[in-house]
Short mmCIF file of C-alpha atoms in Angstrom, two decimals:
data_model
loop_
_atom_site.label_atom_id
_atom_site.label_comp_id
_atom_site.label_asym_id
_atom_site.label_seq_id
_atom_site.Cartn_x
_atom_site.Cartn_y
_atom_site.Cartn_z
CA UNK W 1 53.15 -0.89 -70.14
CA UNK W 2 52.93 2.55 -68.11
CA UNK W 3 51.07 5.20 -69.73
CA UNK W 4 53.27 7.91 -70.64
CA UNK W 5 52.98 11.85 -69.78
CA UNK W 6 51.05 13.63 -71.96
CA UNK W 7 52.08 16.70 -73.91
CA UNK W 8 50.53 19.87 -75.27
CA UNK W 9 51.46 20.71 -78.43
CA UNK W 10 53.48 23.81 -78.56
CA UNK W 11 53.07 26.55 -81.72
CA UNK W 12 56.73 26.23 -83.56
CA UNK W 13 59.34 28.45 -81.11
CA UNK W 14 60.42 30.49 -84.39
CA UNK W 15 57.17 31.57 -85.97
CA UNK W 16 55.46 31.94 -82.37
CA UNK W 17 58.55 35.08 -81.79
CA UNK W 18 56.63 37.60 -84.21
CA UNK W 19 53.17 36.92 -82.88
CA UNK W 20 50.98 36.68 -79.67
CA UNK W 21 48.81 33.89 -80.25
CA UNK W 22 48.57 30.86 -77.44
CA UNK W 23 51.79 29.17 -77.39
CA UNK W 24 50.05 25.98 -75.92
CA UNK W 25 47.10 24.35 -77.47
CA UNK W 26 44.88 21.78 -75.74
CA UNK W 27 44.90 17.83 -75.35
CA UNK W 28 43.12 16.14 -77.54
CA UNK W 29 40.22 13.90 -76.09
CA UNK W 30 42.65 10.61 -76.49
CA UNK W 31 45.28 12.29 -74.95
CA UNK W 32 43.23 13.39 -71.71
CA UNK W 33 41.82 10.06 -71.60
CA UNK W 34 45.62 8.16 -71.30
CA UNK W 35 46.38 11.11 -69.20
CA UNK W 36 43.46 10.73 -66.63
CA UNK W 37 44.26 6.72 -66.71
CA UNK W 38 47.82 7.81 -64.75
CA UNK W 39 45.50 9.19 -62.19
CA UNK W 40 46.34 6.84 -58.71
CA UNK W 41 43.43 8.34 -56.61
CA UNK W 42 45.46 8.84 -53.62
CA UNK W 43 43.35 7.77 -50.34
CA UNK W 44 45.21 10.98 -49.09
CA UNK W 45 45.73 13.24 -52.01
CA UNK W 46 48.82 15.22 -51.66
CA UNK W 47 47.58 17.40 -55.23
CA UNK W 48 44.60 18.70 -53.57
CA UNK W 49 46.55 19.75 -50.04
CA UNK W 50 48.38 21.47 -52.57
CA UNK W 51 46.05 23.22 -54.27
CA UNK W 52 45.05 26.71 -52.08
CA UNK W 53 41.49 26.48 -53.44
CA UNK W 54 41.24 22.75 -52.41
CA UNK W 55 40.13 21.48 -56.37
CA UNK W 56 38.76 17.76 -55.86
CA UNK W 57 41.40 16.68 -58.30
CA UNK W 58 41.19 13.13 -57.99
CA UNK W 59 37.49 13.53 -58.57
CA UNK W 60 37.61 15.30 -61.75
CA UNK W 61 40.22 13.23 -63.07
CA UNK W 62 37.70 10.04 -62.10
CA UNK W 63 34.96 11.67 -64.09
CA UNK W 64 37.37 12.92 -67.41
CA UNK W 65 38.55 8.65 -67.11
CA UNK W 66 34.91 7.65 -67.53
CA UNK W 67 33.97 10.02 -70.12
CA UNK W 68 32.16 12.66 -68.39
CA UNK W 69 33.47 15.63 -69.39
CA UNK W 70 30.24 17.75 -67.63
CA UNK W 71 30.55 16.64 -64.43
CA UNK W 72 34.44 16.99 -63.93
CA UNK W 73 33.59 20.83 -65.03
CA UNK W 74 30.56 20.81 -62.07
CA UNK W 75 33.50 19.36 -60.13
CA UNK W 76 35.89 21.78 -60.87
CA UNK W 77 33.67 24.36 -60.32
CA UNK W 78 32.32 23.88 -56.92
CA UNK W 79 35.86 25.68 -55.80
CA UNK W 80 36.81 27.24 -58.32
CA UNK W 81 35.38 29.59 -61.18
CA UNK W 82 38.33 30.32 -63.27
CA UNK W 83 39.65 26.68 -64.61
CA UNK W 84 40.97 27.76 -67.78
CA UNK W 85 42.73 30.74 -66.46
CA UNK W 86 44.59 28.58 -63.54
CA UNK W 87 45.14 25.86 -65.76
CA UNK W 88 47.16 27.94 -67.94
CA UNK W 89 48.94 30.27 -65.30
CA UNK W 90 49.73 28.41 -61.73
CA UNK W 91 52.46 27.13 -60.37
CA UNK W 92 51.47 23.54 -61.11
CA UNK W 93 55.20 22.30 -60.50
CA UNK W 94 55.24 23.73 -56.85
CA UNK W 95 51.44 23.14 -55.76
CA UNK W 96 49.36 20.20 -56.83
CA UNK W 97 51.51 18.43 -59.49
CA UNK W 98 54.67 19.07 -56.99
CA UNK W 99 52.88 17.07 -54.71
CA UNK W 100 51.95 14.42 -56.73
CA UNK W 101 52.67 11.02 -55.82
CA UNK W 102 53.54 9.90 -59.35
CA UNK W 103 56.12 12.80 -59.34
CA UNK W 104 58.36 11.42 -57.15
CA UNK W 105 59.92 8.74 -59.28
CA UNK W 106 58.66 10.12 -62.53
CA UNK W 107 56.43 12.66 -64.24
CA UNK W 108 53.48 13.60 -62.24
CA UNK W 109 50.02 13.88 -63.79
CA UNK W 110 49.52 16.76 -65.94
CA UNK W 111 47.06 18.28 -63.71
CA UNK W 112 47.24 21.52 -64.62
CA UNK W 113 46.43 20.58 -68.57
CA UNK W 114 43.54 18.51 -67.80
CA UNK W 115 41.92 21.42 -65.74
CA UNK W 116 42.35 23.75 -69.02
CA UNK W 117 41.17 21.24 -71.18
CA UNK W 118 38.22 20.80 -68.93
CA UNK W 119 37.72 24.68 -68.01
CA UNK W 120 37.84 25.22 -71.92
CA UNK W 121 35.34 22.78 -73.25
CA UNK W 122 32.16 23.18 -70.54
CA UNK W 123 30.44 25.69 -69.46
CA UNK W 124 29.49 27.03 -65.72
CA UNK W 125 26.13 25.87 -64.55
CA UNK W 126 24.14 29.16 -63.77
CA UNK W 127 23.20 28.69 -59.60
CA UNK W 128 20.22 29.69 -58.19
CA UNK W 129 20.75 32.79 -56.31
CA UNK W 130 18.72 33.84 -53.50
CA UNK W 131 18.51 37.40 -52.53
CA UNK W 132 20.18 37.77 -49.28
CA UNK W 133 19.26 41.59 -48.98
CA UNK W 134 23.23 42.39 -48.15
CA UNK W 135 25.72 44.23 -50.46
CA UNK W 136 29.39 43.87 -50.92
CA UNK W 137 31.29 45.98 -52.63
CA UNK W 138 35.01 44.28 -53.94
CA UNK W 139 37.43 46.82 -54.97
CA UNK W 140 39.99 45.02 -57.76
CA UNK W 141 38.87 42.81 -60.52
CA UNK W 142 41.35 40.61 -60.52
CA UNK W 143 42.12 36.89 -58.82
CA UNK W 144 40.75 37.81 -55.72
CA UNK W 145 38.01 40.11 -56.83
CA UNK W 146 36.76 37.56 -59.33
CA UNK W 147 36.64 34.68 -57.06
CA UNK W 148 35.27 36.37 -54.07
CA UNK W 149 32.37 37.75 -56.27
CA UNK W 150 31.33 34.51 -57.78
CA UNK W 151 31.23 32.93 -54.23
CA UNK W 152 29.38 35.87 -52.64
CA UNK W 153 26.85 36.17 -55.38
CA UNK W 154 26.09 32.33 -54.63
CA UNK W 155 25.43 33.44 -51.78
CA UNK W 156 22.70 35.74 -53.03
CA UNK W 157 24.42 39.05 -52.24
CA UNK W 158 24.75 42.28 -54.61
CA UNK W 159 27.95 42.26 -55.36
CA UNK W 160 29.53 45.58 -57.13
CA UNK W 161 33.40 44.97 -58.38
CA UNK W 162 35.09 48.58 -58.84
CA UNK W 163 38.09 48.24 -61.41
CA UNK W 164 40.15 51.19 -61.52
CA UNK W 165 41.57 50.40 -65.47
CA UNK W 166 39.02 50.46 -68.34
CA UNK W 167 39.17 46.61 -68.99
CA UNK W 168 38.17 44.44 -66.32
CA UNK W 169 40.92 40.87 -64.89
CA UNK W 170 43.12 43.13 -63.08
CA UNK W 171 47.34 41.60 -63.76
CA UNK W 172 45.65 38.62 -66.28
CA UNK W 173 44.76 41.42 -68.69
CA UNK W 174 47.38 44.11 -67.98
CA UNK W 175 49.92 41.79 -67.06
CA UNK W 176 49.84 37.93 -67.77
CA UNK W 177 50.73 38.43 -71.79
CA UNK W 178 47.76 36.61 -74.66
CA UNK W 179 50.46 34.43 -75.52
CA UNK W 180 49.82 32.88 -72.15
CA UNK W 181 46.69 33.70 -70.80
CA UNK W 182 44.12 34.36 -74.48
CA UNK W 183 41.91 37.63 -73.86
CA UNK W 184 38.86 34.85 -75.27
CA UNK W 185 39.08 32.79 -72.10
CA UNK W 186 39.65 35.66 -69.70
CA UNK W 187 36.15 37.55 -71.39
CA UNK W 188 34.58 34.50 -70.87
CA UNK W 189 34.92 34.16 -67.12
CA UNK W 190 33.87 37.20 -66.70
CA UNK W 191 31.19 37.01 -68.86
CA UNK W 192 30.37 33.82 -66.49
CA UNK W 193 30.13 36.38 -63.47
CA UNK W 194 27.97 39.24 -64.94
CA UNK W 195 25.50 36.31 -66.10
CA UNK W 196 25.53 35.46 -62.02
CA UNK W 197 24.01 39.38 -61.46
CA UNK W 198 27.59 40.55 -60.64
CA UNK W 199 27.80 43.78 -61.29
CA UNK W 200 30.79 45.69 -62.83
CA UNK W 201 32.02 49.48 -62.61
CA UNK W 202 35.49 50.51 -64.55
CA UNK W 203 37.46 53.28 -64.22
CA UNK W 204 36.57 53.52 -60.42
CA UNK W 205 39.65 54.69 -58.43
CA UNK W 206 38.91 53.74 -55.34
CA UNK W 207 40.72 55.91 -52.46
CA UNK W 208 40.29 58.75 -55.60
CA UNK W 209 37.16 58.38 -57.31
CA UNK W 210 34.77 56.93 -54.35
CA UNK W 211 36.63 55.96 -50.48
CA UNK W 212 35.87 53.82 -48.31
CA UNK W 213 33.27 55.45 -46.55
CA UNK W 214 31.40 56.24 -49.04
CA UNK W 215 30.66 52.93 -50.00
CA UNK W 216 30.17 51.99 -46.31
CA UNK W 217 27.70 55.57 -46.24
CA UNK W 218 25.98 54.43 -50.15
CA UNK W 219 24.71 51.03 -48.10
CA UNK W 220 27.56 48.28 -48.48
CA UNK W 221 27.64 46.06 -45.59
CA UNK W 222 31.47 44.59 -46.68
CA UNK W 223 34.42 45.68 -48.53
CA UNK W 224 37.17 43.18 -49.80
CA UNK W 225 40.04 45.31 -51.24
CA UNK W 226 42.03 43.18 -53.57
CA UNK W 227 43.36 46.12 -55.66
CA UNK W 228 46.81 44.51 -56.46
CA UNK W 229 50.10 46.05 -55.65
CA UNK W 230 50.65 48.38 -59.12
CA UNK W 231 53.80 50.47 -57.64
CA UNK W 232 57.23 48.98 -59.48
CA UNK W 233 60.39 47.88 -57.29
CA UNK W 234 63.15 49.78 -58.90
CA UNK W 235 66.94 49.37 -58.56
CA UNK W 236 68.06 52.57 -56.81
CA UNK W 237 71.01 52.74 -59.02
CA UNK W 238 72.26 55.76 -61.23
CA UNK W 239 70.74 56.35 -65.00
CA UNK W 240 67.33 54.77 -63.87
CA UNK W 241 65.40 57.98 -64.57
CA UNK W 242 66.73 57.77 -68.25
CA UNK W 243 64.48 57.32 -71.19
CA UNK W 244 64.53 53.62 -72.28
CA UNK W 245 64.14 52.67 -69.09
CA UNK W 246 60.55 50.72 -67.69
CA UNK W 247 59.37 48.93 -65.24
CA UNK W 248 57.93 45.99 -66.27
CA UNK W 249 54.45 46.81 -64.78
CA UNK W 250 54.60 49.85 -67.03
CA UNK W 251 56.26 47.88 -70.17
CA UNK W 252 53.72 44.95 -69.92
CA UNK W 253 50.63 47.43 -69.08
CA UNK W 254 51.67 49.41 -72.42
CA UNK W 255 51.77 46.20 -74.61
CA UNK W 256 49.25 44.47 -73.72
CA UNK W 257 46.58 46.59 -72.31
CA UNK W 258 47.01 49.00 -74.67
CA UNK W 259 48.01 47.65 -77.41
CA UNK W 260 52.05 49.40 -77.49
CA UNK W 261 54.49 47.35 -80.14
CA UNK W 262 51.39 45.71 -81.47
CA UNK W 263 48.58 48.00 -83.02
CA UNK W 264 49.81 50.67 -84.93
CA UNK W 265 46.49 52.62 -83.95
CA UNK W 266 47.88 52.56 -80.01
CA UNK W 267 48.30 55.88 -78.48
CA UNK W 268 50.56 54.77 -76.39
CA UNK W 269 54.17 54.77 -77.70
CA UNK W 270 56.88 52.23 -77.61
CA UNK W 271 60.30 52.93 -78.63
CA UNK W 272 61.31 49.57 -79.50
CA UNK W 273 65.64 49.42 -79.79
CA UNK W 274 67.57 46.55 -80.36
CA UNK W 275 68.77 45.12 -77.30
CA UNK W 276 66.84 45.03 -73.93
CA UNK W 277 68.11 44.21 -70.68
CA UNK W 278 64.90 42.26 -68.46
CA UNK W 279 66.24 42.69 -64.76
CA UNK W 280 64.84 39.80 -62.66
CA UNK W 281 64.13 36.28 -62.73
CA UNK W 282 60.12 35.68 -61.95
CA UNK W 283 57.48 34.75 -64.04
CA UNK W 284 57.22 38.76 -64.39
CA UNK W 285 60.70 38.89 -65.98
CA UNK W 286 60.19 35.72 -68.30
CA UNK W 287 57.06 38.01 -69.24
CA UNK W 288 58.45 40.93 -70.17
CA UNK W 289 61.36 39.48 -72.37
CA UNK W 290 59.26 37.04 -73.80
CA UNK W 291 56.64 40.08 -75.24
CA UNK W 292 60.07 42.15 -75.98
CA UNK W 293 60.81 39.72 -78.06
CA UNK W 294 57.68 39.63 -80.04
CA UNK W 295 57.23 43.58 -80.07
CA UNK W 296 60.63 43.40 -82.34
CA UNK W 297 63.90 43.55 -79.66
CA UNK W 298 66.70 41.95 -81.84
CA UNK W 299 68.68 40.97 -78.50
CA UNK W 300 66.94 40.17 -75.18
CA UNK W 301 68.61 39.33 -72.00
CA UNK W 302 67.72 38.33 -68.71
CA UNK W 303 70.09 39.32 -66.23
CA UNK W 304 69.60 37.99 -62.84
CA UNK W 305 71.87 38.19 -59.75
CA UNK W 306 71.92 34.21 -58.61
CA UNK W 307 72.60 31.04 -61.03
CA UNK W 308 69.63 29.35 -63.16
CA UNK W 309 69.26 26.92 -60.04
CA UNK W 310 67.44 29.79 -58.05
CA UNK W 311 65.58 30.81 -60.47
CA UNK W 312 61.91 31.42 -58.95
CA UNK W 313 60.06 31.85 -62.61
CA UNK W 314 58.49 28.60 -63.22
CA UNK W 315 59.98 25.94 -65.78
CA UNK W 316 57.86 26.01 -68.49
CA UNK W 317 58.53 29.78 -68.59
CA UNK W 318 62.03 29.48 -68.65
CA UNK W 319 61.90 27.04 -71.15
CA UNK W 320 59.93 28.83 -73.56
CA UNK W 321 61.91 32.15 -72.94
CA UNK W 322 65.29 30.07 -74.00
CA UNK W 323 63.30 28.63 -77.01
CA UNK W 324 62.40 32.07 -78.34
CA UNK W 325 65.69 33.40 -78.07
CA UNK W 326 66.05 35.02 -74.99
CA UNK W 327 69.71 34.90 -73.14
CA UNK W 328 70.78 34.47 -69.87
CA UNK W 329 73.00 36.08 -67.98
CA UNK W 330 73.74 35.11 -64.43
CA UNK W 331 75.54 36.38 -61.78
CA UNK W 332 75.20 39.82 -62.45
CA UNK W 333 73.89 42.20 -60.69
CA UNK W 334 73.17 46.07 -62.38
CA UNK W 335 75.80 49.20 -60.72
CA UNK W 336 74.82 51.69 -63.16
CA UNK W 337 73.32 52.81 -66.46
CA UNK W 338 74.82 54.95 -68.76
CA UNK W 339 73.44 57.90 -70.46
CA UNK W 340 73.79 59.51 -73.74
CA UNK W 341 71.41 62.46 -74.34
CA UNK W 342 68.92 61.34 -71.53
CA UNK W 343 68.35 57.79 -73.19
CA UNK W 344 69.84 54.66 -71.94
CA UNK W 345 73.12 54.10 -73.55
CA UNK W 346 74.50 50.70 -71.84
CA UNK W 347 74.75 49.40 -68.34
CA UNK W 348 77.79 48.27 -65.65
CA UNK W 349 77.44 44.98 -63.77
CA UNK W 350 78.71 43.92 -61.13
CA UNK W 351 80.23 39.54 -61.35
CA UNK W 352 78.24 37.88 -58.27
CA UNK W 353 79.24 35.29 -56.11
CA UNK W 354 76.56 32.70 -54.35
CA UNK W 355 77.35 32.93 -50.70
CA UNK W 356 75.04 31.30 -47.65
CA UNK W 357 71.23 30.72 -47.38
CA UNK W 358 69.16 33.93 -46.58
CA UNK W 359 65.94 33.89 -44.88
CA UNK W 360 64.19 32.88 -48.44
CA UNK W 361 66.38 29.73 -48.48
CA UNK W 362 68.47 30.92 -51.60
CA UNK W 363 71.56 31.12 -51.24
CA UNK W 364 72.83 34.91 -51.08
CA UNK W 365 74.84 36.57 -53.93
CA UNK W 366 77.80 38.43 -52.85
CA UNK W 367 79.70 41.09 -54.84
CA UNK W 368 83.33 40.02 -56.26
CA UNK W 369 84.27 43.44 -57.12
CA UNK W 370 84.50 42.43 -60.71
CA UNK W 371 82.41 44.32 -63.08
CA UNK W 372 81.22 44.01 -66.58
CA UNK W 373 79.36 45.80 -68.90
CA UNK W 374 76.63 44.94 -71.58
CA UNK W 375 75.91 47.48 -74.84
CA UNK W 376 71.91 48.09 -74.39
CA UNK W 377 69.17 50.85 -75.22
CA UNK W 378 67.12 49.55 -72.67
CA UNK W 379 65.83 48.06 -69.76
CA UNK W 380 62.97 46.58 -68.12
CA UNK W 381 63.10 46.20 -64.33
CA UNK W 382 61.15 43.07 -62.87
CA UNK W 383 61.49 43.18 -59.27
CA UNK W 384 58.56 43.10 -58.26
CA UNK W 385 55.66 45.80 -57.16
CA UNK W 386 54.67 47.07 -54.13
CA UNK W 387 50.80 48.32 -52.82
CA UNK W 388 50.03 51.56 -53.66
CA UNK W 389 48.74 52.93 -50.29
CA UNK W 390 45.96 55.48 -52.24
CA UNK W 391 42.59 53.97 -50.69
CA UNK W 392 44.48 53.42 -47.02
CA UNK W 393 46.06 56.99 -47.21
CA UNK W 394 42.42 58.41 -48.22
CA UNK W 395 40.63 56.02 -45.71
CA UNK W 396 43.10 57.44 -42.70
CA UNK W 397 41.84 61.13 -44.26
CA UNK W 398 38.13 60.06 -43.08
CA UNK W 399 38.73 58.14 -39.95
CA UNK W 400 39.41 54.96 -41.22
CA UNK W 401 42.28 53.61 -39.74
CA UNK W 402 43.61 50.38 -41.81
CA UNK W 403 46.32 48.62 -39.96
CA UNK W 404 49.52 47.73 -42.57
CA UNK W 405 52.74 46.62 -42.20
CA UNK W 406 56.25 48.78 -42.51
CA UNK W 407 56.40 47.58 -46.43
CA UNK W 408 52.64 49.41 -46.52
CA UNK W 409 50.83 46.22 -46.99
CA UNK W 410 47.69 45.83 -45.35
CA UNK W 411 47.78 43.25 -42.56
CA UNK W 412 45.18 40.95 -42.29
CA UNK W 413 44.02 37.59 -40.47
CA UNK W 414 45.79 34.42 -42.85
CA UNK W 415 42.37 32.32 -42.19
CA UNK W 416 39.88 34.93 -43.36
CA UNK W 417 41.64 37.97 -44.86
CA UNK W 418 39.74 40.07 -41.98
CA UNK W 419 41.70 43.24 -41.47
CA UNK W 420 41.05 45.76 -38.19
CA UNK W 421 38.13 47.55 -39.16
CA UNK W 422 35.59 44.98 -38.73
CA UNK W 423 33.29 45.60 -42.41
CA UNK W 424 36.47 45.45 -44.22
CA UNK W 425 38.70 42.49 -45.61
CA UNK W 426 41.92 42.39 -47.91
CA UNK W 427 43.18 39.52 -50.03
CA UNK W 428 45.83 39.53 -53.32
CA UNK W 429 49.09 40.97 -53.58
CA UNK W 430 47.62 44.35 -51.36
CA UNK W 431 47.76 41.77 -48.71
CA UNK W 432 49.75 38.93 -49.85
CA UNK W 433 49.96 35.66 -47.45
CA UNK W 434 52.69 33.51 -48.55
CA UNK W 435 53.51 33.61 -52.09
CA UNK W 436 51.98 35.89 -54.68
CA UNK W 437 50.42 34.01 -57.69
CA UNK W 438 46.85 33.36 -59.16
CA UNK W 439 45.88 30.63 -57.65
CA UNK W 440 47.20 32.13 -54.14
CA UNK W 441 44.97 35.32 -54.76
CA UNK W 442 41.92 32.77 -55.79
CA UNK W 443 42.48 31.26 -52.30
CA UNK W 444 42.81 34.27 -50.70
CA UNK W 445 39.21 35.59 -52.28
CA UNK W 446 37.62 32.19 -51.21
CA UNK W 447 38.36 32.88 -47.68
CA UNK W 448 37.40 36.31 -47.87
CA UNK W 449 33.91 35.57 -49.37
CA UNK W 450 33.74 32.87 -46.63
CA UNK W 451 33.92 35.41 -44.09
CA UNK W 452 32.12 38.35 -44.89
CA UNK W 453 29.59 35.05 -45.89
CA UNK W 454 29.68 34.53 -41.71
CA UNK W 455 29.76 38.09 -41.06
CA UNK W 456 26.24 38.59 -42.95
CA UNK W 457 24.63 35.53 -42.12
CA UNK W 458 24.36 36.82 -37.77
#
């Protein structure tokens, strides 16, 4: 008889709505066993073309099936550093298990829950580093930053990370909610890195703080920027300057960097009302509704413009937000926002229409010229963020001239995240190549390292 899918067991959808403890717990050792059995080993594995930092999947799997838990961790490991973090976050469902062989006529393997269980329960060997004599300096802690300074350390550089917050993981801390991503696991791989001799700075503004040049001037052969893209989308619509109205960078930064909703020792405020309007429909949105709903919203809604079919938040996320209580509303897209004493007093919405394919492949809502509209006291927007263009701007000021494009992303080269000034390289969402996730970022910082790597070496 086939071996069955295996299943994570999931904290109860009622009493997991007033806290932020990990909604998902691990296999158990049986379970990854049966689950590594459904394993094919692919002579041409489809999972790891679809994996952007190449993970030996097949290999690991191999090693969890015979019991060696170690050595599908050294496995793991020899591409990427952060195996409980992506095992918990990426896109599984569109990368490695969407290409899974086993998926096509049934339920792929569980990929992404075997890495976590693996990335949990070992620990990262400690390589032998080699002074090289060369220093990097990597300006973002984040995705990028993190994986680009554990493969440049191997490497035997000095590697310096300059974080511009005071807690270092860049959007996993400030933006990826505990519930998700637990602050344990994130410490830990960091903890992983400083043990390598990388070195951290926080509350560095780079562009602000320290440019460009001086780094280059203080004796850093490299730069990688990977600082993120912090500045919020917004809707351009009237009664978005009202009070009770965030972006969800801002809303998610509050709550779970600082503790907003959650300690009642945070100096940051949050006004918590009883029905919030999430504007979106990305993993971002799911986010923010799904931590509304835990800081105490009575009524959360996601409104988004196309039907649940083009939804781009992945399915687990969407299926937890629905669990928890958060409702859907589709086909609407926001006109206006209504004010009553400078606070957000309700919205208008306009009834959409799914007309033809645009250049994302979606097909495009139109307006009907039928409008709605929804009693709320606020609203998140989650549409996404653009880069702020701070260390460019303040590079240009000095004679550094960094090429980006008209949406003020820097452009660089998609093989090795090279940009025009020869020292200096850009991965993450400042410089996003395809689409913008964790595991892209990791990618993105593995071919960065790899570079500046060749660039030293002559």
């Amino acid at each position: 008889m086939a071996v069955e899918r295996q299943h994570v067991k999931e904290q109860d959808k009622i009493e997991r709505r007033s806290n932020f403890e990990a909604v998902e717990s691990n296999l158990t050792p049986e379970q990854v066993k049966l689950e590594a059995s459904r394993c094919l080993h692919c002579k041409n594995p489809r999972c790891v073309q679809g994996c952007p930092v190449n993970i030996k999947i097949p290999e690991f799997i191999d090693a969890l099936k015979h019991d060696n838990l170690d050595e599908a961790g050294r496995i793991i490991r020899e591409t990427s550093m952060l195996p409980s973090v992506c095992g918990r976050v990426c896109p599984q469902e569109r990368q490695c298990e969407g290409n899974c062989i086993l998926g096509i006529k049934g339920e792929s393997v569980a990929i992404g829950a075997l890495e976590r269980y693996v990335g949990d329960n070992t620990k990262a060997d400690m390589p032998e580093i080699k002074p090289s004599g060369k220093k990097v300096a990597i300006v973002g802690s984040g995705c990028a930053g993190i994986t680009a300074a554990a493969d440049l350390r191997k490497a035997g550089h000095e590697v310096v990370v300059f974080e511009a917050l005071h807690k270092l993981g860049g959007v996993l801390r400030y933006g990826i909610p505990p519930f998700r991503l637990p602050r344990t696991i994130l410490d830990r791989e960091i903890t992983n890195l400083k043990a390598m001799g990388v070195e951290f700075h926080t509350n560095v503004i780079v562009g602000k703080s320290i440019t460009l040049k001086q780094l280059k001037d203080d004796g850093f052969d490299a730069i990688f920027i990977c600082s993120g893209a912090g500045l919020p989308k917004m809707m351009h619509i009237p009664g978005e300057n009202l009070n009770g109205v965030f972006s969800a960078n801002e809303f998610l930064t509050r709550v779970n960097l600082m503790g907003a909703g959650r300690d009642k020792d945070s100096i940051t405020p949050l006004k918590v009302g009883k029905k919030v309007a999430v504007i979106g429909g990305g993993n971002v949105a799911m986010d923010a509704a799904r931590t509304a709903v835990r800081v105490g919203f009575e009524e959360v809604s996601i409104i988004y413009r196309r039907t649940e079919k083009e939804l781009p938040a992945r399915l687990e996320e969407i299926r937890h937000a629905k669990e928890e209580g958060v409702q859907f509303k589709f086909l609407h897209a926001p006109v206006e926002i209504f004010d009553k004493d400078g606070y957000v007093n309700g919205m208008k919405f306009e009834i959409m229409e799914l007309g033809e394919p645009d250049a994302s492949g979606r097909r495009r809502p139109v307006g009907t010229g039928k409008y709605t509209t929804e009693d709320v006291d606020t609203v998140i927007v989650a549409l996404g963020t653009g880069p702020n263009p701070i260390i460019q701007k303040s590079a240009e000021a000095e004679g550094i001239e960094i090429i980006t494009d008209k949406k003020g992303y820097i452009e660089v080269d998609p093989e090795n995240r090279s940009t025009n000034i020869p020292f200096i390289y850009a991965g993450g969402d400042v410089a996003p190549v395809g689409e913008s996730n964790a595991i892209n970022a990791m990618g993105a910082g593995k071919k960065a390292a790899k570079a500046i790597n060749e660039l030293l070496s002559k």
